[in-house]
Amino acid sequence: RVPAEFNISPYVQDGNNEIGIISGNGSGKRLETSANYPTPGAYIFSHPKIRIEDYTISFEPDSTGTHGIFDLAIVMNNSYNSSEEIFVGFDVYSPQKLEHFDVRPFTIPGNGRDTIRISQQIWRTTNHMWSDSKPGLYHGMLIVKRGNRFVEYIPYKVGFGTTEYKDGKIYRNGNAINIKAVRYHSSRDSKNLRSELSLLKNKGY
């Protein structure tokens, strides 16, 4: 019951295509569901020829402990034969306002990939540090523009702060985190899911 992706590009043809989902033992039993789980499903999507293949975000305090350093690494893939000049942009929002917006030009080699690295200081972010008691997130959008056309948008959310593992414990922003485990089957709809998670949180999980 975990997501899986398959590259079906070599098998797709122009016109209508038929796709079947088969369980591991061929009987279909593994696709059956219960009241605790949603019915399995599938969807198909395609990427543009020049696209974001992967990305990582690090958002930690700077050396002064007052501001934040937003580090972004984006793996770009170019399926065109020739090198392509693109514009990669991103914005950073706190719950209150837009904190930063930037668009920069890059050239990606033909039939290849390249990693774009961007580091940006975000002012006075320590007022909104993510913790287990205050799990507030920054959010934003990664964009890719080729010529005058936007070809890709990817939303993201990121918590600001530091996570460390030392002496057998996990520390968030210098404070030790006590992790508790509980057996739980998620609800079929988001409304009940949020309610059930809130009850677990109030019990200390």
Coordinates of N, CA and C in Angstrom, one line a residue:
R1 N 0.8 -1.2 0.0 CA 0.0 0.0 0.0 C 0.9 1.3 0.0
V2 N 1.9 1.2 -0.8 CA 2.8 2.4 -0.9 C 2.8 2.8 -2.4
P3 N 3.1 4.1 -2.6 CA 3.1 4.6 -4.0 C 4.2 3.9 -4.8
A4 N 4.0 3.7 -6.1 CA 5.0 3.2 -7.0 C 4.9 3.9 -8.3
E5 N 6.0 4.2 -9.0 CA 6.0 4.9 -10.3 C 6.7 3.9 -11.3
F6 N 6.2 4.0 -12.5 CA 6.7 3.2 -13.6 C 6.9 4.1 -14.8
N7 N 8.0 4.0 -15.5 CA 8.2 4.7 -16.8 C 7.6 3.9 -17.9
I8 N 6.5 4.4 -18.5 CA 5.9 3.6 -19.5 C 6.1 4.3 -20.9
S9 N 7.0 5.3 -21.0 CA 7.3 6.0 -22.2 C 7.6 5.0 -23.4
P10 N 8.4 3.9 -23.2 CA 8.7 3.1 -24.4 C 7.4 2.3 -24.9
Y11 N 6.4 2.3 -24.2 CA 5.2 1.4 -24.5 C 4.0 2.2 -25.0
V12 N 4.1 3.5 -24.8 CA 2.9 4.4 -25.2 C 3.0 4.7 -26.7
Q13 N 1.8 4.6 -27.4 CA 1.7 4.9 -28.8 C 0.7 6.0 -29.0
D14 N 0.9 6.6 -30.2 CA -0.1 7.6 -30.6 C -1.5 7.0 -30.6
G15 N -2.5 7.7 -30.2 CA -3.9 7.2 -30.2 C -4.3 6.6 -28.9
N16 N -5.2 5.7 -28.8 CA -5.7 5.1 -27.6 C -4.7 4.1 -27.1
N17 N -4.5 4.1 -25.7 CA -3.7 3.0 -25.1 C -4.5 2.5 -23.9
E18 N -4.4 1.2 -23.7 CA -5.1 0.5 -22.6 C -4.1 0.1 -21.6
I19 N -4.4 0.4 -20.3 CA -3.5 0.0 -19.2 C -4.3 -0.8 -18.2
G20 N -3.6 -1.9 -17.8 CA -4.2 -2.8 -16.8 C -3.4 -2.8 -15.5
I21 N -4.0 -3.0 -14.4 CA -3.3 -3.1 -13.1 C -3.5 -4.5 -12.6
I22 N -2.4 -5.3 -12.4 CA -2.5 -6.7 -12.0 C -1.7 -6.8 -10.6
S23 N -2.4 -7.6 -9.7 CA -1.7 -7.8 -8.4 C -0.6 -8.8 -8.5
G24 N 0.2 -8.9 -7.5 CA 1.4 -9.7 -7.5 C 1.1 -11.2 -7.7
N25 N 0.0 -11.7 -7.2 CA -0.2 -13.2 -7.4 C -1.2 -13.4 -8.5
G26 N -1.7 -12.4 -9.2 CA -2.6 -12.6 -10.3 C -4.0 -12.8 -10.0
S27 N -4.4 -12.9 -8.7 CA -5.8 -13.2 -8.3 C -6.6 -12.0 -8.0
G28 N -5.9 -10.8 -7.9 CA -6.6 -9.6 -7.6 C -6.9 -9.4 -6.1
K29 N -6.6 -10.3 -5.3 CA -6.9 -10.2 -3.9 C -6.2 -9.0 -3.2
R30 N -4.9 -8.8 -3.7 CA -4.2 -7.7 -3.1 C -4.7 -6.3 -3.4
L31 N -5.6 -6.2 -4.3 CA -6.2 -4.9 -4.6 C -7.5 -4.7 -3.9
E32 N -8.0 -5.8 -3.1 CA -9.2 -5.6 -2.3 C -8.9 -4.6 -1.2
T33 N -9.9 -4.0 -0.7 CA -9.7 -3.0 0.3 C -10.7 -3.2 1.5
S34 N -10.5 -2.5 2.6 CA -11.4 -2.6 3.7 C -11.9 -1.2 4.0
A35 N -12.7 -1.1 5.1 CA -13.2 0.2 5.5 C -12.1 1.2 5.9
N36 N -11.0 0.6 6.3 CA -9.9 1.5 6.8 C -9.0 2.1 5.7
Y37 N -9.1 1.5 4.5 CA -8.2 2.0 3.5 C -9.0 2.4 2.3
P38 N -8.5 3.5 1.6 CA -9.1 3.9 0.3 C -8.9 2.9 -0.8
T39 N -9.7 2.9 -1.8 CA -9.6 2.0 -2.9 C -8.3 2.4 -3.7
P40 N -7.4 1.4 -4.1 CA -6.2 1.8 -4.8 C -6.6 2.4 -6.2
G41 N -5.8 3.3 -6.6 CA -6.0 3.9 -7.9 C -4.7 4.2 -8.6
A42 N -4.8 4.7 -9.8 CA -3.6 5.0 -10.6 C -4.0 6.2 -11.6
Y43 N -2.9 6.9 -11.9 CA -3.1 8.0 -12.9 C -1.8 8.1 -13.7
I44 N -1.9 8.7 -14.9 CA -0.8 8.8 -15.8 C -0.5 10.3 -16.0
F45 N 0.8 10.7 -16.0 CA 1.2 12.1 -16.2 C 2.4 12.1 -17.1
S46 N 2.6 13.2 -17.8 CA 3.8 13.3 -18.6 C 4.6 14.6 -18.2
H47 N 5.9 14.5 -18.3 CA 6.8 15.7 -18.0 C 7.1 16.4 -19.3
P48 N 7.3 17.8 -19.2 CA 7.8 18.5 -20.4 C 9.2 18.0 -20.7
K49 N 9.7 18.3 -21.9 CA 11.0 17.8 -22.3 C 12.2 18.4 -21.5
I50 N 12.0 19.6 -21.0 CA 13.0 20.2 -20.1 C 12.2 20.4 -18.8
R51 N 12.7 19.8 -17.7 CA 11.9 19.6 -16.5 C 12.8 19.5 -15.3
I52 N 12.1 19.6 -14.1 CA 12.7 19.4 -12.8 C 12.6 17.9 -12.6
E53 N 13.8 17.2 -12.4 CA 13.8 15.8 -12.2 C 13.7 15.5 -10.7
D54 N 14.4 16.4 -9.9 CA 14.4 16.2 -8.5 C 14.8 17.5 -7.8
Y55 N 14.6 17.7 -6.5 CA 15.0 18.9 -5.8 C 15.1 18.6 -4.3
T56 N 16.0 19.3 -3.7 CA 16.1 19.3 -2.2 C 16.2 20.7 -1.7
I57 N 15.6 20.9 -0.5 CA 15.6 22.2 0.1 C 16.1 22.1 1.5
S58 N 17.0 23.0 1.9 CA 17.5 23.1 3.3 C 17.2 24.5 3.8
F59 N 16.6 24.7 4.9 CA 16.3 26.0 5.4 C 16.7 26.0 6.9
E60 N 17.8 26.6 7.2 CA 18.4 26.6 8.5 C 18.9 28.0 9.0
P61 N 19.0 28.2 10.2 CA 19.5 29.5 10.7 C 20.9 29.8 10.2
D62 N 21.2 31.1 10.0 CA 22.6 31.5 9.7 C 23.5 31.5 10.9
S63 N 24.7 32.0 10.7 CA 25.7 32.0 11.8 C 25.3 32.9 13.0
T64 N 24.5 33.9 12.7 CA 24.0 34.8 13.7 C 22.8 34.3 14.5
G65 N 22.1 33.3 14.0 CA 21.0 32.8 14.6 C 19.7 33.6 14.5
T66 N 19.8 34.7 13.7 CA 18.7 35.6 13.5 C 18.0 35.4 12.2
H67 N 18.7 35.2 11.2 CA 18.1 35.0 9.8 C 18.2 33.6 9.4
G68 N 17.7 33.3 8.2 CA 17.7 31.9 7.7 C 18.4 31.9 6.3
I69 N 19.0 30.7 6.1 CA 19.7 30.4 4.8 C 18.8 29.4 4.0
F70 N 18.3 29.8 2.9 CA 17.5 28.9 2.1 C 18.3 28.4 1.0
D71 N 18.7 27.1 1.1 CA 19.5 26.4 0.1 C 18.7 25.5 -0.8
L72 N 18.8 25.7 -2.1 CA 17.9 25.0 -3.0 C 18.8 24.3 -4.1
A73 N 18.6 23.0 -4.3 CA 19.4 22.2 -5.3 C 18.3 21.6 -6.2
I74 N 18.4 21.9 -7.5 CA 17.4 21.4 -8.4 C 18.1 20.7 -9.5
V75 N 17.7 19.4 -9.8 CA 18.2 18.6 -10.8 C 17.4 18.8 -12.1
M76 N 17.9 19.4 -13.1 CA 17.2 19.7 -14.3 C 17.5 18.7 -15.4
N77 N 16.5 18.2 -16.1 CA 16.7 17.2 -17.2 C 16.3 17.8 -18.5
N78 N 17.1 17.7 -19.5 CA 16.8 18.3 -20.8 C 16.8 17.1 -21.9
S79 N 15.6 16.9 -22.5 CA 15.5 15.8 -23.5 C 15.6 16.4 -24.9
Y80 N 15.8 17.7 -25.0 CA 16.1 18.2 -26.4 C 17.5 17.9 -26.8
N81 N 17.7 17.8 -28.1 CA 19.1 17.5 -28.6 C 20.1 18.6 -28.4
S82 N 19.6 19.8 -28.4 CA 20.5 21.0 -28.2 C 20.4 21.5 -26.8
S83 N 21.4 22.3 -26.4 CA 21.4 22.9 -25.1 C 20.3 24.0 -25.1
E84 N 19.7 24.2 -23.9 CA 18.5 25.0 -23.8 C 18.7 26.1 -22.7
E85 N 18.4 27.3 -23.0 CA 18.5 28.3 -21.9 C 17.1 28.4 -21.3
I86 N 17.0 28.4 -20.0 CA 15.8 28.4 -19.3 C 15.9 29.4 -18.1
F87 N 14.8 29.7 -17.5 CA 14.7 30.5 -16.3 C 14.1 29.7 -15.2
V88 N 14.8 29.6 -14.1 CA 14.3 28.9 -13.0 C 14.0 29.9 -11.9
G89 N 12.8 29.8 -11.3 CA 12.4 30.8 -10.3 C 11.8 30.1 -9.1
F90 N 11.7 30.8 -8.0 CA 11.2 30.3 -6.7 C 10.7 31.4 -5.9
D91 N 9.7 31.2 -5.1 CA 9.3 32.1 -4.1 C 9.2 31.4 -2.7
V92 N 9.2 32.2 -1.7 CA 9.2 31.7 -0.3 C 8.2 32.6 0.5
Y93 N 7.1 31.9 1.0 CA 6.1 32.6 1.8 C 6.1 32.1 3.2
S94 N 6.1 33.0 4.2 CA 5.7 32.7 5.5 C 4.2 32.7 5.7
P95 N 3.6 32.4 6.8 CA 2.2 32.5 6.9 C 1.7 34.0 6.8
Q96 N 2.6 34.9 7.0 CA 2.2 36.3 7.0 C 2.3 37.0 5.6
K97 N 3.4 36.6 4.9 CA 3.7 37.4 3.7 C 4.7 36.7 2.8
L98 N 4.9 37.3 1.6 CA 6.0 36.9 0.7 C 7.3 37.3 1.2
E99 N 8.2 36.4 1.4 CA 9.5 36.7 2.0 C 10.6 36.9 0.9
H100 N 10.5 36.2 -0.2 CA 11.4 36.3 -1.3 C 10.9 35.8 -2.6
F101 N 11.3 36.4 -3.7 CA 11.0 35.9 -5.0 C 12.2 36.1 -5.9
D102 N 12.5 35.1 -6.8 CA 13.7 35.3 -7.6 C 13.6 34.4 -8.9
V103 N 14.1 34.9 -10.0 CA 14.1 34.1 -11.2 C 15.5 34.3 -11.8
R104 N 16.2 33.2 -12.2 CA 17.5 33.3 -12.7 C 17.7 32.4 -14.0
P105 N 18.5 32.9 -14.9 CA 18.8 32.1 -16.2 C 19.8 31.0 -16.0
F106 N 19.6 29.9 -16.7 CA 20.5 28.8 -16.7 C 20.5 28.1 -18.1
T107 N 21.6 27.5 -18.4 CA 21.7 26.7 -19.7 C 21.9 25.3 -19.3
I108 N 21.1 24.4 -19.9 CA 21.1 23.0 -19.6 C 21.6 22.2 -20.9
P109 N 22.6 21.4 -20.8 CA 23.1 20.7 -22.0 C 22.1 19.8 -22.6
G110 N 22.2 19.6 -24.0 CA 21.3 18.8 -24.7 C 21.4 17.3 -24.3
N111 N 20.2 16.6 -24.2 CA 20.2 15.2 -23.8 C 21.0 15.0 -22.5
G112 N 20.9 15.9 -21.6 CA 21.7 15.7 -20.3 C 20.9 16.4 -19.2
R113 N 21.6 16.4 -18.0 CA 21.1 17.0 -16.8 C 22.1 17.8 -16.1
D114 N 21.7 18.7 -15.3 CA 22.6 19.6 -14.6 C 21.9 19.9 -13.2
T115 N 22.7 20.1 -12.2 CA 22.1 20.5 -10.9 C 22.3 22.0 -10.7
I116 N 21.2 22.7 -10.5 CA 21.2 24.1 -10.2 C 21.2 24.3 -8.7
R117 N 22.2 25.1 -8.2 CA 22.2 25.4 -6.7 C 22.1 26.9 -6.5
I118 N 21.1 27.2 -5.6 CA 20.8 28.6 -5.2 C 20.8 28.7 -3.7
S119 N 21.5 29.7 -3.2 CA 21.5 30.0 -1.7 C 21.0 31.4 -1.5
Q120 N 20.0 31.6 -0.6 CA 19.4 32.9 -0.4 C 19.2 33.1 1.1
Q121 N 19.6 34.3 1.5 CA 19.3 34.6 2.9 C 17.9 35.2 3.0
I122 N 17.1 34.7 4.0 CA 15.8 35.1 4.3 C 15.8 35.8 5.7
W123 N 15.4 37.0 5.7 CA 15.5 37.8 6.9 C 14.5 37.4 8.0
R124 N 15.0 37.5 9.3 CA 14.3 37.3 10.5 C 13.3 36.2 10.4
T125 N 13.8 35.0 10.2 CA 13.0 33.8 10.1 C 12.9 33.0 11.5
T126 N 13.7 33.4 12.5 CA 13.6 32.7 13.7 C 12.3 32.8 14.5
N127 N 11.5 33.8 14.1 CA 10.2 33.9 14.7 C 9.2 32.8 14.3
H128 N 9.6 32.0 13.3 CA 8.7 31.0 12.7 C 9.5 29.7 12.5
M129 N 10.0 29.2 13.6 CA 10.8 27.9 13.5 C 9.9 26.7 13.7
W130 N 10.1 25.7 12.9 CA 9.2 24.5 13.0 C 9.6 23.7 14.2
S131 N 8.6 23.2 14.9 CA 8.9 22.3 16.1 C 7.7 21.4 16.2
D132 N 7.8 20.4 17.0 CA 6.6 19.5 17.2 C 5.5 20.1 17.8
S133 N 5.7 21.2 18.6 CA 4.6 21.9 19.3 C 4.1 23.0 18.4
K134 N 4.9 23.6 17.5 CA 4.5 24.6 16.6 C 4.9 24.2 15.2
P135 N 4.2 23.3 14.5 CA 4.6 22.8 13.2 C 4.2 23.7 12.1
G136 N 4.7 25.0 12.1 CA 4.4 25.9 11.0 C 5.3 25.8 9.9
L137 N 4.9 25.9 8.7 CA 5.7 25.7 7.5 C 5.8 26.9 6.6
Y138 N 6.9 27.1 6.0 CA 7.0 28.0 4.9 C 6.5 27.3 3.6
H139 N 6.1 28.0 2.7 CA 5.6 27.4 1.4 C 6.0 28.2 0.2
G140 N 5.9 27.6 -0.9 CA 6.2 28.4 -2.1 C 6.1 27.6 -3.4
M141 N 6.7 28.0 -4.5 CA 6.5 27.4 -5.8 C 7.9 27.4 -6.5
L142 N 8.2 26.3 -7.1 CA 9.3 26.3 -8.1 C 8.8 26.4 -9.5
I143 N 9.4 27.2 -10.3 CA 8.9 27.4 -11.7 C 10.0 27.2 -12.7
V144 N 9.7 26.8 -13.9 CA 10.6 26.7 -15.0 C 10.0 27.4 -16.2
K145 N 10.7 28.3 -16.8 CA 10.3 29.0 -17.9 C 11.2 28.8 -19.1
R146 N 10.7 28.5 -20.3 CA 11.5 28.3 -21.5 C 10.9 29.3 -22.5
G147 N 11.8 30.3 -22.9 CA 11.3 31.3 -23.8 C 10.3 32.2 -23.0
N148 N 9.1 32.4 -23.6 CA 8.1 33.2 -23.0 C 7.0 32.3 -22.4
R149 N 7.3 31.0 -22.2 CA 6.3 30.1 -21.8 C 6.7 29.4 -20.5
F150 N 5.8 29.4 -19.5 CA 6.1 28.6 -18.3 C 5.8 27.1 -18.5
V151 N 6.7 26.3 -18.2 CA 6.6 24.8 -18.6 C 6.4 24.0 -17.4
E152 N 6.6 24.5 -16.2 CA 6.5 23.6 -15.0 C 6.3 24.5 -13.7
Y153 N 5.4 24.0 -12.9 CA 5.2 24.6 -11.5 C 5.2 23.4 -10.5
I154 N 6.0 23.6 -9.5 CA 6.0 22.5 -8.4 C 5.9 23.2 -7.1
P155 N 4.8 23.0 -6.3 CA 4.6 23.6 -5.0 C 5.4 22.8 -4.0
Y156 N 5.8 23.5 -2.9 CA 6.6 22.8 -1.9 C 6.2 23.4 -0.5
K157 N 6.5 22.7 0.6 CA 6.4 23.2 1.9 C 7.7 22.8 2.7
V158 N 8.2 23.6 3.5 CA 9.5 23.3 4.2 C 9.4 23.9 5.6
G159 N 10.0 23.2 6.6 CA 10.1 23.7 7.9 C 11.4 24.3 8.2
F160 N 11.4 25.5 8.9 CA 12.7 26.2 9.2 C 13.2 25.7 10.5
G161 N 14.5 25.4 10.5 CA 15.2 25.0 11.8 C 16.2 24.0 11.5
T162 N 16.8 23.4 12.6 CA 17.8 22.4 12.5 C 17.4 21.1 13.1
T163 N 17.8 20.0 12.6 CA 17.5 18.6 13.1 C 18.9 17.9 13.3
E164 N 19.1 17.4 14.5 CA 20.4 16.7 14.7 C 20.1 15.4 15.4
Y165 N 21.0 14.4 15.2 CA 21.0 13.2 15.9 C 22.3 13.0 16.7
K166 N 22.2 13.0 18.0 CA 23.4 12.8 18.8 C 23.1 12.1 20.1
D167 N 24.0 11.4 20.6 CA 23.8 10.7 21.9 C 22.6 9.8 22.0
G168 N 22.2 9.3 20.8 CA 21.1 8.4 20.7 C 19.7 9.1 20.7
K169 N 19.7 10.4 20.6 CA 18.5 11.2 20.6 C 18.4 12.1 19.3
I170 N 17.1 12.4 19.0 CA 16.9 13.4 17.9 C 16.6 14.7 18.5
Y171 N 17.3 15.8 18.0 CA 17.1 17.1 18.5 C 16.6 18.0 17.4
R172 N 15.6 18.8 17.8 CA 15.0 19.8 16.9 C 15.2 21.2 17.5
N173 N 16.0 22.0 16.8 CA 16.3 23.3 17.2 C 16.9 23.3 18.6
G174 N 17.8 22.3 18.9 CA 18.5 22.1 20.1 C 17.7 21.4 21.2
N175 N 16.4 21.1 21.0 CA 15.6 20.5 22.0 C 15.3 19.0 21.7
A176 N 15.5 18.1 22.6 CA 15.3 16.7 22.4 C 13.8 16.4 22.1
I177 N 13.6 15.5 21.1 CA 12.3 15.1 20.7 C 12.0 13.7 21.3
N178 N 10.9 13.5 21.9 CA 10.4 12.2 22.4 C 9.4 11.6 21.5
I179 N 9.8 10.6 20.8 CA 9.0 10.0 19.7 C 8.2 8.8 20.3
K180 N 6.8 8.8 20.1 CA 6.0 7.8 20.6 C 5.3 7.1 19.4
A181 N 5.1 5.8 19.5 CA 4.5 5.1 18.4 C 3.1 4.7 18.8
V182 N 2.2 4.6 17.8 CA 0.8 4.2 18.0 C 0.3 3.5 16.7
R183 N -0.5 2.5 16.9 CA -1.1 1.8 15.8 C -2.3 2.7 15.3
Y184 N -2.4 2.9 14.0 CA -3.4 3.8 13.5 C -3.7 3.5 12.0
H185 N -4.9 3.4 11.6 CA -5.4 3.2 10.2 C -6.1 4.5 9.8
S186 N -5.6 5.2 8.8 CA -6.1 6.5 8.4 C -7.5 6.3 7.9
S187 N -8.3 7.4 8.0 CA -9.7 7.5 7.6 C -9.7 7.6 6.1
R188 N -10.9 7.4 5.5 CA -11.1 7.4 4.1 C -11.3 8.8 3.6
D189 N -11.6 9.8 4.4 CA -11.7 11.2 4.0 C -10.9 12.1 4.9
S190 N -10.5 13.2 4.3 CA -9.6 14.1 4.9 C -10.1 14.8 6.2
K191 N -11.5 15.0 6.2 CA -12.1 15.7 7.4 C -11.9 14.8 8.6
N192 N -12.3 13.5 8.5 CA -12.1 12.6 9.7 C -10.6 12.4 10.0
L193 N -9.8 12.3 9.0 CA -8.4 12.1 9.2 C -7.8 13.2 10.1
R194 N -8.1 14.5 9.7 CA -7.6 15.6 10.6 C -8.1 15.5 12.0
S195 N -9.4 15.2 12.2 CA -10.0 15.0 13.5 C -9.3 13.9 14.3
E196 N -9.0 12.8 13.7 CA -8.4 11.7 14.4 C -6.9 12.0 14.7
L197 N -6.2 12.7 13.8 CA -4.8 13.1 14.1 C -4.8 14.1 15.3
S198 N -5.7 15.0 15.3 CA -5.8 16.0 16.4 C -6.0 15.3 17.7
L199 N -6.9 14.2 17.8 CA -7.1 13.5 19.0 C -5.8 12.8 19.5
L200 N -5.1 12.2 18.5 CA -3.8 11.5 18.9 C -2.8 12.5 19.4
K201 N -2.8 13.7 18.7 CA -1.8 14.7 19.2 C -2.1 15.2 20.6
N202 N -3.4 15.3 20.9 CA -3.8 15.8 22.3 C -3.5 14.7 23.3
K203 N -3.4 13.4 22.9 CA -3.0 12.4 23.8 C -1.5 12.2 24.0
G204 N -0.8 13.1 23.3 CA 0.7 13.0 23.4 C 1.4 12.3 22.4
Y205 N 0.7 11.8 21.3 CA 1.4 11.1 20.2 C 1.9 12.1 19.1

